[in-house]
PDB file of C-alpha atoms in Angstrom:
ATOM      1  CA  MET A 136      19.756  14.122 116.310  1.00 51.00           C
ATOM      2  CA  ASN A 137      23.039  15.524 115.378  1.00 75.00           C
ATOM      3  CA  GLU A 138      24.665  14.982 112.224  1.00 87.00           C
ATOM      4  CA  VAL A 139      27.875  13.690 112.142  1.00 91.00           C
ATOM      5  CA  ILE A 140      30.855  15.648 111.082  1.00 93.00           C
ATOM      6  CA  CYS A 141      33.048  13.327 107.938  1.00 95.00           C
ATOM      7  CA  THR A 142      36.106  14.256 107.194  1.00 96.00           C
ATOM      8  CA  VAL A 143      39.522  14.081 105.053  1.00 97.00           C
ATOM      9  CA  ASP A 144      42.660  15.295 107.641  1.00 98.00           C
ATOM     10  CA  THR A 145      46.261  14.343 105.101  1.00 98.00           C
ATOM     11  CA  VAL A 146      49.340  14.986 106.545  1.00 98.00           C
ATOM     12  CA  LEU A 147      51.512  15.642 103.798  1.00 98.00           C
ATOM     13  CA  LEU A 148      56.440  14.787 104.736  1.00 97.00           C
ATOM     14  CA  THR A 149      59.078  15.436 103.766  1.00 97.00           C
ATOM     15  CA  LEU A 150      62.778  16.474 104.191  1.00 95.00           C
ATOM     16  CA  GLY A 151      63.030  19.839 104.886  1.00 85.00           C
ATOM     17  CA  ASP A 152      66.061  22.694 105.861  1.00 83.00           C
ATOM     18  CA  ASP A 153      63.745  21.656 109.483  1.00 85.00           C
ATOM     19  CA  GLY A 154      64.834  17.782 108.758  1.00 93.00           C
ATOM     20  CA  LEU A 155      61.078  15.706 108.586  1.00 96.00           C
ATOM     21  CA  SER A 156      58.388  18.736 107.815  1.00 96.00           C
ATOM     22  CA  VAL A 157      54.499  18.778 107.671  1.00 97.00           C
ATOM     23  CA  ALA A 158      52.922  20.898 104.887  1.00 97.00           C
ATOM     24  CA  LEU A 159      50.491  22.631 107.362  1.00 97.00           C
ATOM     25  CA  LEU A 160      47.976  26.211 105.430  1.00 97.00           C
ATOM     26  CA  LYS A 161      46.036  28.688 107.002  1.00 96.00           C
ATOM     27  CA  ARG A 162      42.043  27.499 107.807  1.00 95.00           C
ATOM     28  CA  GLU A 163      40.522  29.353 105.590  1.00 92.00           C
ATOM     29  CA  ARG A 164      36.891  30.160 107.713  1.00 92.00           C
ATOM     30  CA  GLU A 165      35.925  28.649 111.574  1.00 95.00           C
ATOM     31  CA  PRO A 166      36.492  27.125 113.490  1.00 95.00           C
ATOM     32  CA  TYR A 167      40.032  27.933 113.578  1.00 96.00           C
ATOM     33  CA  LYS A 168      40.235  30.849 111.294  1.00 96.00           C
ATOM     34  CA  GLY A 169      43.329  32.267 110.309  1.00 95.00           C
ATOM     35  CA  VAL A 170      45.330  28.613 111.623  1.00 96.00           C
ATOM     36  CA  ALA A 171      47.281  27.025 110.570  1.00 97.00           C
ATOM     37  CA  ALA A 172      46.011  22.870 109.973  1.00 97.00           C
ATOM     38  CA  LEU A 173      46.604  19.983 107.790  1.00 98.00           C
ATOM     39  CA  PRO A 174      44.837  20.147 104.689  1.00 97.00           C
ATOM     40  CA  GLY A 175      42.230  18.933 104.766  1.00 96.00           C
ATOM     41  CA  GLY A 176      37.905  18.525 104.116  1.00 95.00           C
ATOM     42  CA  TYR A 177      34.357  17.150 103.903  1.00 94.00           C
ATOM     43  CA  ILE A 178      33.672  14.327 101.972  1.00 94.00           C
ATOM     44  CA  HIS A 179      32.353  14.606  99.077  1.00 94.00           C
ATOM     45  CA  ALA A 180      29.405  12.326  99.037  1.00 91.00           C
ATOM     46  CA  ASP A 181      28.180  12.489  95.327  1.00 93.00           C
ATOM     47  CA  LYS A 182      32.082  12.786  94.128  1.00 93.00           C
ATOM     48  CA  ASP A 183      34.321  11.242  96.293  1.00 95.00           C
ATOM     49  CA  PRO A 184      34.867   7.289  95.373  1.00 95.00           C
ATOM     50  CA  ASP A 185      36.152   6.358  98.775  1.00 96.00           C
ATOM     51  CA  GLY A 186      38.072   7.923 101.183  1.00 95.00           C
ATOM     52  CA  TYR A 187      41.583   7.589  99.454  1.00 96.00           C
ATOM     53  CA  GLY A 188      39.585   9.650  96.396  1.00 96.00           C
ATOM     54  CA  ALA A 189      38.895  12.411  98.922  1.00 97.00           C
ATOM     55  CA  ALA A 190      42.197  12.649 100.133  1.00 97.00           C
ATOM     56  CA  LEU A 191      43.739  12.718  97.252  1.00 97.00           C
ATOM     57  CA  ARG A 192      40.886  15.395  95.611  1.00 96.00           C
ATOM     58  CA  VAL A 193      42.440  17.793  98.871  1.00 96.00           C
ATOM     59  CA  LEU A 194      45.864  17.286  98.314  1.00 96.00           C
ATOM     60  CA  LYS A 195      45.480  18.390  94.883  1.00 95.00           C
ATOM     61  CA  THR A 196      43.344  20.733  95.535  1.00 94.00           C
ATOM     62  CA  LYS A 197      44.724  22.443  98.465  1.00 94.00           C
ATOM     63  CA  THR A 198      48.551  22.502  97.806  1.00 95.00           C
ATOM     64  CA  GLY A 199      49.066  21.533  94.215  1.00 94.00           C
ATOM     65  CA  ILE A 200      50.587  18.930  94.250  1.00 95.00           C
ATOM     66  CA  ASP A 201      49.013  14.791  93.044  1.00 93.00           C
ATOM     67  CA  VAL A 202      51.768  12.710  95.332  1.00 94.00           C
ATOM     68  CA  PRO A 203      52.326   8.900  94.493  1.00 90.00           C
ATOM     69  CA  TYR A 204      52.603   7.254  97.008  1.00 93.00           C
ATOM     70  CA  LEU A 205      49.378   7.656  99.791  1.00 96.00           C
ATOM     71  CA  GLU A 206      47.855   5.294 103.071  1.00 97.00           C
ATOM     72  CA  GLN A 207      45.462   5.630 105.241  1.00 97.00           C
ATOM     73  CA  LEU A 208      47.222   6.184 108.811  1.00 97.00           C
ATOM     74  CA  GLY A 209      43.682   5.346 110.582  1.00 97.00           C
ATOM     75  CA  ALA A 210      40.027   7.325 111.497  1.00 97.00           C
ATOM     76  CA  PHE A 211      40.567   9.870 114.727  1.00 97.00           C
ATOM     77  CA  THR A 212      36.917  10.454 116.043  1.00 96.00           C
ATOM     78  CA  GLY A 213      34.865  11.812 119.326  1.00 95.00           C
ATOM     79  CA  ALA A 214      32.808  14.391 120.696  1.00 94.00           C
ATOM     80  CA  ALA A 215      35.685  16.782 121.520  1.00 92.00           C
ATOM     81  CA  ARG A 216      37.891  16.742 118.501  1.00 93.00           C
ATOM     82  CA  ASP A 217      36.136  19.577 116.908  1.00 93.00           C
ATOM     83  CA  PRO A 218      33.896  22.302 118.308  1.00 93.00           C
ATOM     84  CA  ARG A 219      31.517  21.718 115.671  1.00 92.00           C
ATOM     85  CA  GLY A 220      30.199  18.322 117.102  1.00 93.00           C
ATOM     86  CA  TRP A 221      30.497  14.469 116.685  1.00 95.00           C
ATOM     87  CA  SER A 222      33.224  14.081 114.249  1.00 95.00           C
ATOM     88  CA  VAL A 223      35.158  11.654 112.776  1.00 96.00           C
ATOM     89  CA  SER A 224      38.074  12.381 110.052  1.00 97.00           C
ATOM     90  CA  MET A 225      39.321   9.512 107.899  1.00 97.00           C
ATOM     91  CA  ALA A 226      43.113  10.704 107.829  1.00 98.00           C
ATOM     92  CA  TYR A 227      45.934   9.709 105.434  1.00 98.00           C
ATOM     93  CA  TYR A 228      49.222  10.352 104.692  1.00 98.00           C
ATOM     94  CA  ALA A 229      51.858  11.178 101.627  1.00 96.00           C
ATOM     95  CA  LEU A 230      55.431  11.728 101.308  1.00 96.00           C
ATOM     96  CA  VAL A 231      57.056  13.988  98.092  1.00 96.00           C
ATOM     97  CA  PRO A 232      60.430  15.605  98.173  1.00 95.00           C
ATOM     98  CA  HIS A 233      61.351  18.756  99.428  1.00 93.00           C
ATOM     99  CA  ALA A 234      61.814  19.840  95.437  1.00 93.00           C
ATOM    100  CA  VAL A 235      57.728  18.525  94.448  1.00 94.00           C
ATOM    101  CA  ILE A 236      56.839  20.666  97.455  1.00 93.00           C
ATOM    102  CA  SER A 237      58.895  24.067  95.766  1.00 90.00           C
ATOM    103  CA  ALA A 238      57.601  23.713  91.853  1.00 92.00           C
ATOM    104  CA  ALA A 239      54.328  22.868  93.282  1.00 91.00           C
ATOM    105  CA  GLY A 240      54.926  26.783  94.603  1.00 86.00           C
ATOM    106  CA  HIS A 241      51.444  26.935  96.173  1.00 87.00           C
ATOM    107  CA  PRO A 242      52.234  30.467  98.513  1.00 89.00           C
ATOM    108  CA  GLY A 243      49.714  28.891 101.454  1.00 92.00           C
ATOM    109  CA  VAL A 244      51.790  26.279 102.281  1.00 95.00           C
ATOM    110  CA  LYS A 245      54.011  26.358 105.461  1.00 94.00           C
ATOM    111  CA  LEU A 246      56.887  23.890 105.902  1.00 95.00           C
ATOM    112  CA  VAL A 247      56.820  23.067 109.666  1.00 96.00           C
ATOM    113  CA  GLY A 248      59.933  20.695 111.018  1.00 96.00           C
ATOM    114  CA  VAL A 249      57.412  17.538 112.977  1.00 96.00           C
ATOM    115  CA  ASP A 250      59.720  18.112 116.152  1.00 93.00           C
ATOM    116  CA  ARG A 251      59.301  22.571 116.067  1.00 92.00           C
ATOM    117  CA  LEU A 252      55.735  21.600 115.943  1.00 93.00           C
ATOM    118  CA  HIS A 253      53.405  24.735 118.387  1.00 88.00           C
ATOM    119  CA  THR A 254      49.478  22.925 119.407  1.00 91.00           C
ATOM    120  CA  LEU A 255      47.774  22.066 116.239  1.00 96.00           C
ATOM    121  CA  PRO A 256      43.873  22.748 116.019  1.00 96.00           C
ATOM    122  CA  PHE A 257      41.448  19.702 116.178  1.00 96.00           C
ATOM    123  CA  ASP A 258      43.390  16.458 117.527  1.00 96.00           C
ATOM    124  CA  HIS A 259      45.959  17.437 114.355  1.00 98.00           C
ATOM    125  CA  GLY A 260      48.795  17.286 116.321  1.00 97.00           C
ATOM    126  CA  VAL A 261      47.552  13.977 117.281  1.00 97.00           C
ATOM    127  CA  ILE A 262      47.124  12.903 114.003  1.00 98.00           C
ATOM    128  CA  VAL A 263      50.759  14.339 112.739  1.00 98.00           C
ATOM    129  CA  ALA A 264      52.298  12.012 115.816  1.00 97.00           C
ATOM    130  CA  ALA A 265      51.330   8.931 114.226  1.00 98.00           C
ATOM    131  CA  ALA A 266      51.741  10.289 110.342  1.00 98.00           C
ATOM    132  CA  VAL A 267      55.782  10.373 111.414  1.00 97.00           C
ATOM    133  CA  GLU A 268      55.530   6.894 113.956  1.00 97.00           C
ATOM    134  CA  ARG A 269      54.131   5.399 111.023  1.00 97.00           C
ATOM    135  CA  LEU A 270      57.068   6.453 108.785  1.00 97.00           C
ATOM    136  CA  ARG A 271      60.174   5.843 111.066  1.00 95.00           C
ATOM    137  CA  SER A 272      58.576   2.258 111.542  1.00 96.00           C
ATOM    138  CA  LYS A 273      58.079   1.550 108.400  1.00 96.00           C
ATOM    139  CA  SER A 274      61.068   3.034 107.529  1.00 96.00           C
ATOM    140  CA  GLN A 275      63.545  -0.095 108.835  1.00 95.00           C
ATOM    141  CA  TYR A 276      61.195  -2.175 106.573  1.00 96.00           C
ATOM    142  CA  SER A 277      60.170  -0.890 103.961  1.00 97.00           C
ATOM    143  CA  SER A 278      61.338   1.290 100.537  1.00 97.00           C
ATOM    144  CA  LEU A 279      58.739   3.650 101.605  1.00 97.00           C
ATOM    145  CA  PRO A 280      61.433   6.437 102.309  1.00 97.00           C
ATOM    146  CA  CYS A 281      62.259   6.425  98.600  1.00 97.00           C
ATOM    147  CA  PHE A 282      59.235   9.081  98.153  1.00 97.00           C
ATOM    148  CA  LEU A 283      61.413  10.819 100.006  1.00 96.00           C
ATOM    149  CA  VAL A 284      63.909  11.146  97.692  1.00 95.00           C
ATOM    150  CA  GLY A 285      63.870  12.768  94.009  1.00 92.00           C
ATOM    151  CA  GLU A 286      62.831  10.780  90.653  1.00 94.00           C
ATOM    152  CA  LEU A 287      66.441  10.006  90.353  1.00 96.00           C
ATOM    153  CA  PHE A 288      68.997  10.155  92.921  1.00 96.00           C
ATOM    154  CA  THR A 289      72.602   7.964  94.309  1.00 96.00           C
ATOM    155  CA  LEU A 290      72.969   5.421  97.048  1.00 96.00           C
ATOM    156  CA  PRO A 291      74.721   7.309  98.866  1.00 95.00           C
ATOM    157  CA  GLN A 292      71.656  10.252  98.682  1.00 95.00           C
ATOM    158  CA  LEU A 293      69.178   7.287  99.248  1.00 97.00           C
ATOM    159  CA  GLN A 294      71.045   5.826 102.843  1.00 97.00           C
ATOM    160  CA  ARG A 295      71.291   9.878 103.945  1.00 96.00           C
ATOM    161  CA  VAL A 296      67.441   9.711 103.602  1.00 96.00           C
ATOM    162  CA  TYR A 297      67.363   6.539 105.340  1.00 96.00           C
ATOM    163  CA  GLU A 298      69.162   7.989 108.118  1.00 95.00           C
ATOM    164  CA  ALA A 299      67.421  10.912 108.366  1.00 94.00           C
ATOM    165  CA  LEU A 300      64.770   9.250 110.146  1.00 94.00           C
ATOM    166  CA  MET A 301      65.382   6.412 112.099  1.00 92.00           C
ATOM    167  CA  GLY A 302      67.696   8.302 114.204  1.00 91.00           C
ATOM    168  CA  GLU A 303      71.408   6.592 113.687  1.00 93.00           C
ATOM    169  CA  ALA A 304      73.462   6.132 111.381  1.00 96.00           C
ATOM    170  CA  LEU A 305      73.922   2.543 108.663  1.00 96.00           C
ATOM    171  CA  ASN A 306      76.379   0.410 107.861  1.00 96.00           C
ATOM    172  CA  LYS A 307      76.888   1.381 104.334  1.00 96.00           C
ATOM    173  CA  VAL A 308      77.332  -2.758 102.378  1.00 97.00           C
ATOM    174  CA  SER A 309      74.901  -3.941 104.922  1.00 96.00           C
ATOM    175  CA  PHE A 310      72.208  -0.873 103.730  1.00 96.00           C
ATOM    176  CA  ARG A 311      73.586  -1.748  99.943  1.00 96.00           C
ATOM    177  CA  ARG A 312      72.686  -5.393 100.535  1.00 96.00           C
ATOM    178  CA  LYS A 313      69.014  -4.508 101.738  1.00 95.00           C
ATOM    179  CA  MET A 314      68.410  -2.252  99.182  1.00 96.00           C
ATOM    180  CA  ALA A 315      69.003  -5.388  96.524  1.00 96.00           C
ATOM    181  CA  GLU A 316      66.632  -7.750  98.357  1.00 96.00           C
ATOM    182  CA  LEU A 317      63.802  -5.069  98.145  1.00 96.00           C
ATOM    183  CA  ASP A 318      64.448  -5.054  94.571  1.00 96.00           C
ATOM    184  CA  VAL A 319      62.755  -1.778  94.129  1.00 97.00           C
ATOM    185  CA  LEU A 320      65.749   0.245  92.365  1.00 97.00           C
ATOM    186  CA  GLU A 321      67.083   0.342  88.691  1.00 97.00           C
ATOM    187  CA  ALA A 322      70.101   1.605  87.665  1.00 96.00           C
ATOM    188  CA  ALA A 323      69.072   4.597  85.489  1.00 95.00           C
ATOM    189  CA  GLU A 324      71.164   3.448  82.375  1.00 92.00           C
ATOM    190  CA  GLY A 325      74.282   6.427  80.555  1.00 89.00           C
ATOM    191  CA  GLN A 326      72.991   8.310  84.314  1.00 92.00           C
ATOM    192  CA  MET A 327      75.448   9.549  87.200  1.00 92.00           C
ATOM    193  CA  ASP A 328      75.899  12.359  88.998  1.00 89.00           C
ATOM    194  CA  ALA A 329      78.470  14.330  88.800  1.00 80.00           C
ATOM    195  CA  SER A 330      78.372  16.447  92.096  1.00 79.00           C
ATOM    196  CA  SER A 331      79.600  13.206  93.919  1.00 70.00           C
ATOM    197  CA  PRO A 332      83.310  13.955  95.339  1.00 71.00           C
ATOM    198  CA  SER A 333      85.046  11.518  94.789  1.00 73.00           C
ATOM    199  CA  ARG A 334      83.929  10.377  91.440  1.00 82.00           C
ATOM    200  CA  PRO A 335      80.884  10.387  89.667  1.00 89.00           C
ATOM    201  CA  ALA A 336      77.628   8.342  90.718  1.00 90.00           C
ATOM    202  CA  GLN A 337      75.787   5.688  89.201  1.00 94.00           C
ATOM    203  CA  LEU A 338      71.787   7.537  89.668  1.00 96.00           C
ATOM    204  CA  TYR A 339      68.950   4.604  90.503  1.00 97.00           C
ATOM    205  CA  ARG A 340      65.192   5.430  90.051  1.00 97.00           C
ATOM    206  CA  LEU A 341      62.543   3.473  91.305  1.00 97.00           C
ATOM    207  CA  ARG A 342      61.466   0.285  89.471  1.00 97.00           C
ATOM    208  CA  PRO A 343      57.751   1.502  87.300  1.00 96.00           C
ATOM    209  CA  GLU A 344      55.981  -0.648  89.305  1.00 97.00           C
ATOM    210  CA  PHE A 345      56.865   0.087  92.615  1.00 96.00           C
ATOM    211  CA  ARG A 346      56.150   3.772  91.893  1.00 94.00           C
ATOM    212  CA  ASP A 347      52.849   3.429  93.851  1.00 93.00           C
ATOM    213  CA  ARG A 348      53.306   0.948  96.796  1.00 94.00           C
ATOM    214  CA  LEU A 349      55.689  -0.475  98.684  1.00 96.00           C
ATOM    215  CA  GLY A 350      58.866  -3.310  98.614  1.00 96.00           C
ATOM    216  CA  LEU A 351      59.361  -5.275 102.836  1.00 95.00           C
ATOM    217  CA  LEU A 352      61.885  -6.630 103.346  1.00 93.00           C
ATOM    218  CA  LYS A 353      61.426  -9.816 105.660  1.00 87.00           C
ATOM    219  CA  ARG A 354      63.934  -8.872 108.097  1.00 88.00           C
ATOM    220  CA  GLY A 355      64.406  -5.009 108.606  1.00 88.00           C
ATOM    221  CA  LEU A 356      67.505  -2.865 107.887  1.00 87.00           C
TER     222      LEU A 356
END
């Protein structure tokens, strides 16, 4: 009886010049050697405490990035998804600001807009689509988009991130009321954004207890 192939695949999302983008790496070995794919790898049963730990290891090893927030997307299984045989992949997704990927400087990481993806190997296209759907859905009622801005940001900058993910303009007053309801932000005392076109704008950051988990709204934006 053939053994089941057990891997972890990670969807690293950011907002770049092409809008919402995903990080891809060229595969170093067959199958699909040299083809751009999601960062992934085998589960290391002797080292990985669980799937979450395996995903963190894969992202750090292959992209050089420690992600603040990582969420399980689901299991992708079957005999047809991998030419090597029946396989199961535990998929996770993470969000990071574009500047974090640039600072990591990994030469192999390529960012591609999720709306401009060509055919990906295995079922990685299906995995990316599931991650994007999850992100856009959760953007309506959670603080998830906050992980796409930098450590410090203005409320207008954060609103633009939400709008980019939700694909619609948001009322400024309503948006700020919902952010207050979420209660995940704190003002960075004494720190202002001087680049504001009118007057310096207050800078905010995630409260410490929400830097690795989400705040949720009872009703969406």
